[in-house]
C-alpha positions as a LaTeX table, in Angstrom:
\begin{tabular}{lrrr}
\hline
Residue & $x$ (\AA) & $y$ (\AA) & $z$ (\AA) \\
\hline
Unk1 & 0.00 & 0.00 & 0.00 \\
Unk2 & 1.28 & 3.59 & $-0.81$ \\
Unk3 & 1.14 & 5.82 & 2.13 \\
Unk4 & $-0.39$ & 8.78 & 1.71 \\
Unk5 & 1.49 & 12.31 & 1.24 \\
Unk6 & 1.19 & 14.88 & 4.17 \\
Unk7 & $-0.46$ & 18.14 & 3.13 \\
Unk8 & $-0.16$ & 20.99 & 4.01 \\
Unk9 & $-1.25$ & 24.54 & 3.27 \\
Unk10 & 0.08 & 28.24 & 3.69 \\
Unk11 & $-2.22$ & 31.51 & 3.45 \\
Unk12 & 0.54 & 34.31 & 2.57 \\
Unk13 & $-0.34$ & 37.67 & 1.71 \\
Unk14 & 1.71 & 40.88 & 1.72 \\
Unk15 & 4.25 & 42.59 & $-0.57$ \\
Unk16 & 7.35 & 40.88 & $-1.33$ \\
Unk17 & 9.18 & 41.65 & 1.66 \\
Unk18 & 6.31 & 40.72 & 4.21 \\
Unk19 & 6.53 & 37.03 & 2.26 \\
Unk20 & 10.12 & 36.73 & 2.42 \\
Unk21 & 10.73 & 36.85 & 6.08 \\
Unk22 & 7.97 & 34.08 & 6.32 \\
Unk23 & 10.85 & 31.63 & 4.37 \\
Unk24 & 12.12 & 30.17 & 7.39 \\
Unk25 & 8.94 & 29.36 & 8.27 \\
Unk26 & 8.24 & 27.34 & 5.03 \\
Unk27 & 11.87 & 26.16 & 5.66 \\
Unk28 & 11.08 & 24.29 & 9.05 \\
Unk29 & 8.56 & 23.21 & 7.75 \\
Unk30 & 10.15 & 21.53 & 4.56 \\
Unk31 & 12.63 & 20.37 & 6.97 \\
Unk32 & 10.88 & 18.59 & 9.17 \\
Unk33 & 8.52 & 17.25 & 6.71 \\
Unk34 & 10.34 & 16.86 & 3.01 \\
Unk35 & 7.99 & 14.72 & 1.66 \\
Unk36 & 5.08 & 16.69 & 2.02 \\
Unk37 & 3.32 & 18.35 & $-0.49$ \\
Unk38 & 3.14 & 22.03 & 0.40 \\
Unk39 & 0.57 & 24.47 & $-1.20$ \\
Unk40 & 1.24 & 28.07 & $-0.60$ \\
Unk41 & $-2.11$ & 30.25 & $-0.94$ \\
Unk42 & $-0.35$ & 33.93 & $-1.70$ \\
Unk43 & 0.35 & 36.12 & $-4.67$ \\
Unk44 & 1.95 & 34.15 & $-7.45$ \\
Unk45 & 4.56 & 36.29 & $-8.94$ \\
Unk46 & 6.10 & 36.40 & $-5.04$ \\
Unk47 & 5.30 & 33.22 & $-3.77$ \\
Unk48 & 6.87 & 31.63 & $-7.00$ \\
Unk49 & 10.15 & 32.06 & $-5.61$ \\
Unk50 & 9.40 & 29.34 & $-2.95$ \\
Unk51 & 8.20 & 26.91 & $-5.15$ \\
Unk52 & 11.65 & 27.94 & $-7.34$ \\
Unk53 & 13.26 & 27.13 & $-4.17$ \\
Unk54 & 11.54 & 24.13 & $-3.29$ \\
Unk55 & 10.27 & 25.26 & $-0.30$ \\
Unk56 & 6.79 & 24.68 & $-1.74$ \\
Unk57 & 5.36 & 22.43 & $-4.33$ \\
Unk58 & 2.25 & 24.58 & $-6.04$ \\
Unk59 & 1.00 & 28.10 & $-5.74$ \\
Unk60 & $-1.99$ & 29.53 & $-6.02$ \\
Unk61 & $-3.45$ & 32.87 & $-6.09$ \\
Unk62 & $-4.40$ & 34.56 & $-3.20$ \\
Unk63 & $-6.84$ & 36.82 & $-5.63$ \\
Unk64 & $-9.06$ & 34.17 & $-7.18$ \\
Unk65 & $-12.70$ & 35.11 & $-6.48$ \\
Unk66 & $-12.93$ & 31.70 & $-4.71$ \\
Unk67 & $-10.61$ & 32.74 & $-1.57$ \\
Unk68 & $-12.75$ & 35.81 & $-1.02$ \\
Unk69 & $-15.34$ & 33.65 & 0.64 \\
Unk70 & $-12.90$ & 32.71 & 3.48 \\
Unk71 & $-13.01$ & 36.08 & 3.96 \\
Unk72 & $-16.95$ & 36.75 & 4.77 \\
Unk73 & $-19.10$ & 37.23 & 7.96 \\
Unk74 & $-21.42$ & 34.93 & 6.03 \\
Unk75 & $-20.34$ & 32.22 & 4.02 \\
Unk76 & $-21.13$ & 29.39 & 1.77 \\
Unk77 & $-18.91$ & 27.15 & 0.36 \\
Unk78 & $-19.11$ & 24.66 & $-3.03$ \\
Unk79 & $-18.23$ & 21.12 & $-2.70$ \\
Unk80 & $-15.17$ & 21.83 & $-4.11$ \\
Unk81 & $-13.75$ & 23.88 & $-1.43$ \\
Unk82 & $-14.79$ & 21.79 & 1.23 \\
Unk83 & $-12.65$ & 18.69 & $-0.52$ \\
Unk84 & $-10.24$ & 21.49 & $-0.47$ \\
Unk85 & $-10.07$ & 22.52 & 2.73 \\
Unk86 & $-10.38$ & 18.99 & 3.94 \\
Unk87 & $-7.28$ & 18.04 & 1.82 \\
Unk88 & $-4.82$ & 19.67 & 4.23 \\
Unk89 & $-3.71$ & 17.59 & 7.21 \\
Unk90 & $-2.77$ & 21.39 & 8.45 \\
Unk91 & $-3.34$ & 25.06 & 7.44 \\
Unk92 & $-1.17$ & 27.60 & 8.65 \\
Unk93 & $-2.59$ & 31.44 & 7.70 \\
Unk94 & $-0.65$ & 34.62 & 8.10 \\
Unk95 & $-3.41$ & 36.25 & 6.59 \\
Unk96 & $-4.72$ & 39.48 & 8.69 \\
Unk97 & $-7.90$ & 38.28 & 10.26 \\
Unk98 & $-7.89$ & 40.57 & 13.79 \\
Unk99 & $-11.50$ & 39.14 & 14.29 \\
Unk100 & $-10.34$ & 35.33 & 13.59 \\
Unk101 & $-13.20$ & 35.20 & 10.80 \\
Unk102 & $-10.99$ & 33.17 & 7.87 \\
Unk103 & $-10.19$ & 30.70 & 11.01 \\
Unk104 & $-13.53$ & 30.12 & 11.60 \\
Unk105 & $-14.31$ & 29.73 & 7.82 \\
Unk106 & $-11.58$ & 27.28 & 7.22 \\
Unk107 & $-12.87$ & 25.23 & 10.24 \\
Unk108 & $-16.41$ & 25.59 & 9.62 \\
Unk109 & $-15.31$ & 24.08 & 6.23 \\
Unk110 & $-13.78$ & 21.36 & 7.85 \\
Unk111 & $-10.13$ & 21.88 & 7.85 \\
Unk112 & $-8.27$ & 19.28 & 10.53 \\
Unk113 & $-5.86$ & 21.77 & 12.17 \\
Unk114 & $-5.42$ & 25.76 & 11.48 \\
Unk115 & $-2.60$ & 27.56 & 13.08 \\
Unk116 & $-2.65$ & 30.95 & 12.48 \\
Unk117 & 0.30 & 33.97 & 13.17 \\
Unk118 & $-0.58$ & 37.22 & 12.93 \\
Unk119 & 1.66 & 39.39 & 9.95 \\
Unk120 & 1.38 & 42.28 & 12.76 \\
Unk121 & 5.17 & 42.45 & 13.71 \\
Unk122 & 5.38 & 43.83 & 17.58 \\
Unk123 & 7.94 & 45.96 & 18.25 \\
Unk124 & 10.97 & 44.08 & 20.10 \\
Unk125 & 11.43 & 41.36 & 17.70 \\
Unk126 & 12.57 & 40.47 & 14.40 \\
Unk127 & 9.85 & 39.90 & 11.63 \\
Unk128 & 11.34 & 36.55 & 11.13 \\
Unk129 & 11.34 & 35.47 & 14.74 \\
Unk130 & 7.95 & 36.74 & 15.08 \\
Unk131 & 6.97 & 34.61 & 11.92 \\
Unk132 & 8.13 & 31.42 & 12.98 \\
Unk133 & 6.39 & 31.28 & 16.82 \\
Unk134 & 3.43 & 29.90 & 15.57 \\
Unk135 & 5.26 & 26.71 & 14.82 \\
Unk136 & 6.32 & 26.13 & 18.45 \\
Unk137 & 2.86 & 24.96 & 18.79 \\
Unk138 & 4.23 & 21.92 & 17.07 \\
Unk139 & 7.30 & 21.53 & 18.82 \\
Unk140 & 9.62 & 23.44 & 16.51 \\
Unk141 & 11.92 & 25.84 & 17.36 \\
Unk142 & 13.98 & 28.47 & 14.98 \\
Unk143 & 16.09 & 30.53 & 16.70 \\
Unk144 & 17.70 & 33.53 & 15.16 \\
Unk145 & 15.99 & 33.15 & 11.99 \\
Unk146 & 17.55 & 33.65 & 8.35 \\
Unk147 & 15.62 & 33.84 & 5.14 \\
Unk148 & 17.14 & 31.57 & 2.47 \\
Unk149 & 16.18 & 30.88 & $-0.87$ \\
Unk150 & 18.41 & 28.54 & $-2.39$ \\
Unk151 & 17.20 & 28.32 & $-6.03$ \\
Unk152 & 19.69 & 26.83 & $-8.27$ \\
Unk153 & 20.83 & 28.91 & $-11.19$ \\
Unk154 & 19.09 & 26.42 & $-13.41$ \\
Unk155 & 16.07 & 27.46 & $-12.69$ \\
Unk156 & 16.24 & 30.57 & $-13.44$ \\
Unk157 & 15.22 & 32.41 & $-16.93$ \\
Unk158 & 18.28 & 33.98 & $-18.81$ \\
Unk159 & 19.60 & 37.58 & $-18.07$ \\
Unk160 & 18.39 & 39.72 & $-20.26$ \\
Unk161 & 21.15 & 42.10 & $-21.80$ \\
Unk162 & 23.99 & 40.18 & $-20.27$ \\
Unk163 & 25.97 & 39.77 & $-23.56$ \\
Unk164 & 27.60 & 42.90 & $-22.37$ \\
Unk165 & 31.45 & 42.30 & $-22.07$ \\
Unk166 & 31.18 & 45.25 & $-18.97$ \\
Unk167 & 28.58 & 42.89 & $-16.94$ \\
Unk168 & 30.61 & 39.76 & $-16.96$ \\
Unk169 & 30.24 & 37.92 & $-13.68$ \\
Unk170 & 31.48 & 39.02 & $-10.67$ \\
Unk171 & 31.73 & 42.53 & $-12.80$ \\
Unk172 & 28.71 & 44.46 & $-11.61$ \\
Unk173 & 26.65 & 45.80 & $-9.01$ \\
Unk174 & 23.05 & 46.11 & $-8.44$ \\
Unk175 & 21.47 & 49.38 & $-6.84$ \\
Unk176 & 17.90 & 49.05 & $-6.28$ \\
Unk177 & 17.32 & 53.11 & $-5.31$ \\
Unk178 & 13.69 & 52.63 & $-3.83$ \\
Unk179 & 11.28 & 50.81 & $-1.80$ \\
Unk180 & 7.38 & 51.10 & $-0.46$ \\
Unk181 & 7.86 & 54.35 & 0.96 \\
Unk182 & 9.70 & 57.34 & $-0.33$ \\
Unk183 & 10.72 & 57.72 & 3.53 \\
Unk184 & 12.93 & 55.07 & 3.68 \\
Unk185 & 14.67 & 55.75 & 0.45 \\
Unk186 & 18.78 & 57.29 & 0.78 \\
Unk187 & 18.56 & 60.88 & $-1.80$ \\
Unk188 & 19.07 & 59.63 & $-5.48$ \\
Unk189 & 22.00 & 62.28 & $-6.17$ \\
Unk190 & 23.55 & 59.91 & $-3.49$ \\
Unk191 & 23.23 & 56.69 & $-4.70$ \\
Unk192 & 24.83 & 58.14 & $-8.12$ \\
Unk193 & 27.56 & 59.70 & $-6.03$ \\
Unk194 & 28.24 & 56.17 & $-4.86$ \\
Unk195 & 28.07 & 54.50 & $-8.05$ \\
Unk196 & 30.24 & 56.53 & $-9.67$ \\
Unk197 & 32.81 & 56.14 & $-6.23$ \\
Unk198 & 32.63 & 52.72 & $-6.92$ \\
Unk199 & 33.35 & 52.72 & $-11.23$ \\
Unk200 & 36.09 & 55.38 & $-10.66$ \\
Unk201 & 37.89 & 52.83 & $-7.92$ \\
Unk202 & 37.40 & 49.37 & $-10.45$ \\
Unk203 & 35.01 & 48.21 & $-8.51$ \\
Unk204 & 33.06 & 47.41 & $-11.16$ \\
Unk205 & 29.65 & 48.63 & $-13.02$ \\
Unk206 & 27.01 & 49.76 & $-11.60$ \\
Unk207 & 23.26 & 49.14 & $-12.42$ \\
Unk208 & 20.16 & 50.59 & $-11.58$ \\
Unk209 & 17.60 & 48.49 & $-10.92$ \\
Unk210 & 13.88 & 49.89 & $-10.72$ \\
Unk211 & 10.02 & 48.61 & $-10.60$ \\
Unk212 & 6.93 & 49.42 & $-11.13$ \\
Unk213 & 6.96 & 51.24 & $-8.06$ \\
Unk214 & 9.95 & 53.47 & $-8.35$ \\
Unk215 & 8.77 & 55.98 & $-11.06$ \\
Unk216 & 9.94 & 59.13 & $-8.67$ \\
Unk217 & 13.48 & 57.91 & $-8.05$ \\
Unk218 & 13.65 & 56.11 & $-11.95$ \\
Unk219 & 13.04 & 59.34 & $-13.06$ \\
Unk220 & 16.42 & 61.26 & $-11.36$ \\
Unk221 & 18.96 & 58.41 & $-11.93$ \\
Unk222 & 17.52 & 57.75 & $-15.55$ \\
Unk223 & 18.84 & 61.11 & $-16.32$ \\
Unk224 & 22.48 & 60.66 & $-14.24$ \\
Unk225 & 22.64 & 57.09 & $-16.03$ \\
Unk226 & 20.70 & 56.00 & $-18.88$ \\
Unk227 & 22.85 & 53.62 & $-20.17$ \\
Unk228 & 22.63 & 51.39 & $-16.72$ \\
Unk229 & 18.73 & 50.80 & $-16.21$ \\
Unk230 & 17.66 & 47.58 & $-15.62$ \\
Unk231 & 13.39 & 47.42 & $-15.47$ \\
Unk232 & 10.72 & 45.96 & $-17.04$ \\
Unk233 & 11.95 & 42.53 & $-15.22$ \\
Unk234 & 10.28 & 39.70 & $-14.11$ \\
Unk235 & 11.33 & 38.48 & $-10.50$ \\
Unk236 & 13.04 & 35.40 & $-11.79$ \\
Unk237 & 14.76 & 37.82 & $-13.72$ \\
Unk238 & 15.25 & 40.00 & $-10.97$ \\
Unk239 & 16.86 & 36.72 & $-9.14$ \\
Unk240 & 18.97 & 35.88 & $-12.22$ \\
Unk241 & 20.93 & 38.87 & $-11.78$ \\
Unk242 & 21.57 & 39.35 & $-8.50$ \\
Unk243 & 22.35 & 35.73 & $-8.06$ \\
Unk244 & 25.52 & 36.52 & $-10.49$ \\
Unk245 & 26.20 & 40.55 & $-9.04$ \\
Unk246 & 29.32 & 41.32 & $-7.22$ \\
Unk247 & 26.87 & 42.89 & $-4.42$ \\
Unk248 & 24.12 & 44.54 & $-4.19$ \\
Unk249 & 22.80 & 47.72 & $-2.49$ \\
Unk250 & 19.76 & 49.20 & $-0.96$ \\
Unk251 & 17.05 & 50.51 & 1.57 \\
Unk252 & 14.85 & 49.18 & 3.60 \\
Unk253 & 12.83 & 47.26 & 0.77 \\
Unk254 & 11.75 & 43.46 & $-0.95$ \\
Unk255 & 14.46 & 43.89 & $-3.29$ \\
Unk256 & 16.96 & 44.35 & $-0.31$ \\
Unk257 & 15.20 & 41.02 & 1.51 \\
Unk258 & 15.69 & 39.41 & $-1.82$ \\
Unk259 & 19.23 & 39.99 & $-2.54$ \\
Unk260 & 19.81 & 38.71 & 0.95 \\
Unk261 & 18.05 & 35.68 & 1.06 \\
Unk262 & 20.05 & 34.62 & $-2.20$ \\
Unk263 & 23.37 & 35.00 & $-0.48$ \\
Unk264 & 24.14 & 38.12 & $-2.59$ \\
Unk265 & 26.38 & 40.58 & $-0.81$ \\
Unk266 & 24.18 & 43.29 & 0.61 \\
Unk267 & 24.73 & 46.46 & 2.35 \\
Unk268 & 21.16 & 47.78 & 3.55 \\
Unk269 & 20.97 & 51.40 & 4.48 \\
Unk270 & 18.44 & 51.79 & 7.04 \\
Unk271 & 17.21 & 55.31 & 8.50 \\
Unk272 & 13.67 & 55.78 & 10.02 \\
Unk273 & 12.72 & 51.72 & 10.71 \\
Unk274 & 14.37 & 49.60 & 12.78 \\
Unk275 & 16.86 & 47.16 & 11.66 \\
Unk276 & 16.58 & 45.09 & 14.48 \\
Unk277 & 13.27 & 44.75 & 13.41 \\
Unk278 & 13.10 & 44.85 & 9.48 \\
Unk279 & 16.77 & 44.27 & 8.73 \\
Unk280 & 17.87 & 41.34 & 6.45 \\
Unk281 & 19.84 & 38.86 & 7.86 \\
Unk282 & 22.46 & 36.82 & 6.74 \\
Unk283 & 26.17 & 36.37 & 7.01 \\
Unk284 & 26.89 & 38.37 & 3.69 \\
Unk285 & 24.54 & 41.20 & 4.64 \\
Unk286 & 25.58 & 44.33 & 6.44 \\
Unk287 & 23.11 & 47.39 & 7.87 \\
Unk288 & 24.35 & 50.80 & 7.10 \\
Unk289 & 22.55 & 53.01 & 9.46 \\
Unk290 & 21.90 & 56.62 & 8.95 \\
Unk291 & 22.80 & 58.94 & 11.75 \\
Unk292 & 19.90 & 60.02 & 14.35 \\
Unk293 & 17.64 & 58.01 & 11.58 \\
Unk294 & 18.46 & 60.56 & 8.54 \\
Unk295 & 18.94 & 59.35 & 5.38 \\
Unk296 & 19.46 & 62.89 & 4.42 \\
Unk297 & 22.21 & 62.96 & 6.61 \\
Unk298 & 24.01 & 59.54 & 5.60 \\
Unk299 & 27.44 & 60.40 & 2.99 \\
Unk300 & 27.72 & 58.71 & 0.11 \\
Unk301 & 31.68 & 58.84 & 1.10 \\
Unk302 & 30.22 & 56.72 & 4.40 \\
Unk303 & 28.29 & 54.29 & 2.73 \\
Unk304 & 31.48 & 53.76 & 0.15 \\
Unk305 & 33.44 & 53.46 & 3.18 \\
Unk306 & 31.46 & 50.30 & 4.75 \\
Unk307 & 32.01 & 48.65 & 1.31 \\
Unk308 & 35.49 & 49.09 & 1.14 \\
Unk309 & 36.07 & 47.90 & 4.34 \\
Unk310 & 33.76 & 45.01 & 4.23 \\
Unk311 & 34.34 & 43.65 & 0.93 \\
\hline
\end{tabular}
């Protein structure tokens, strides 16, 4: 007789950051458990990168007009959601539900076991830490925990543009300039500053990586540097190059988290959040900190300085 495969399924909202420090939660899990099958219930072109990774075998879309029943004071549910729900020999949701209302849905559906940790990070701890509590309830513990993604070069899509002779490996940087909130982004005039510190001193080139997000700060560097824009990228894509960079640099942002989490050298430059509380981790990741929390305040010459002394 063929035993039957565990199952289990993660709810994962949030922008791309918010998902990334929930990877060492997916990671005990896939540790303790590698032959389960893992279904991760979040937005696909983040949550992709698990299932890259291996952390998770399928994704599906948090969006679907099916999931928004979960989400009502008053719900039915089709047949097929109930074999659904019933599928998973645990749930775990991160999903914010203050009033525990998609708990109660997936149980009044008939879900076995739902363990739920709330994506409000308190102050005090690191996101990650925070993230991974709600499996203590099962007897594992993570301490100090690290976001890792290890997802082989193979299965990545090819870098666009990287016929260049000038973006050979181990030749270039990336500089992602923004972030969620124009607070937490270091003055563009400085990043260029920097960039051109590091091109003048053979460090290598340096390129400018923006999304759809970043129109304010695309906009000043695309003028300082137009011939060093990468955009229009896919995440995969995004991956595929920083996988291959000679480091990469940053604010407080998913890209940051990302670069990280793939073992890409990272210097972070953090002024009004916490880095004890937000800051990647990682042995090849170091937090530049602005002085009295003001970016406006941090040198480029400091910021070059870190690098030098740290690469």
């Amino acid at each position: 007789m063929i035993a039957r495969r565990i199952r289990f399924g993660v709810l994962r909202g949030g922008a791309l950051g918010d998902f990334l420090v929930t990877l060492p939660a997916l990671t005990a899990i896939r540790a303790h458990w590698p032959d389960a099958f893992v279904e991760c219930v979040g937005y696909p072109h983040i949550a992709q990168l698990a299932q890259a990774a291996g952390l998770v075998d399928q994704v599906t879309s948090l969006d679907q007009a099916q999931m928004a029943r979960f989400f009502s004071t008053q719900p039915t549910f089709t047949a097929q959601q109930v074999d659904w729900v019933r599928s998973f020999d645990l749930i775990f949701t991160y999903l914010h539900d203050r009033n525990g209302v998609v708990r109660e849905n997936l149980e009044l559906a008939g879900a076995r076991q739902v363990i739920y940790g709330s994506p409000l990070i308190p102050s005090g701890i690191h996101a990650a830490d925070h993230l991974v509590k709600p499996l203590e309830s099962l007897a594992i513990y993570v301490s100090q925990a690290e976001p890792h993604l290890p997802i082989p070069v193979t299965a990545l899509p090819a870098r666009r543009g990287a016929d260049r002779p000038d973006l050979a490996a181990e030749k270039y940087w990336i500089v992602h300039p923004g972030s969620g909130s124009p607070a937490k982004n270091w003055p563009p005039d400085h990043y260029f500053a920097l960039a051109q510190r590091l091109e003048s001193t053979g460090q290598g080139t340096v390129l400018f990586l923006f999304g759809e997000a970043d129109c304010a700060v695309r906009d000043a560097l695309s003028r300082l540097a137009p011939d060093r824009v990468l955009e229009g990228l896919s995440l995969l894509e995004v991956v595929a190059w920083l996988k291959q960079a000679r480091g990469f640099i940053g604010n407080d942002s998913g890209i940051t988290h990302l670069a990280a989490a793939l073992g890409t050298r990272t210097w972070a430059l953090f002024g009004p959040t916490d880095p004890h509380q937000w800051g990647p981790r990682g042995k090849q990741v170091r937090i530049v900190s602005a002085p009295e929390r003001n970016l406006q305040a941090l040198l480029p010459s400091t910021v070059y300085t870190a690098i030098r002394d740290t690469i």
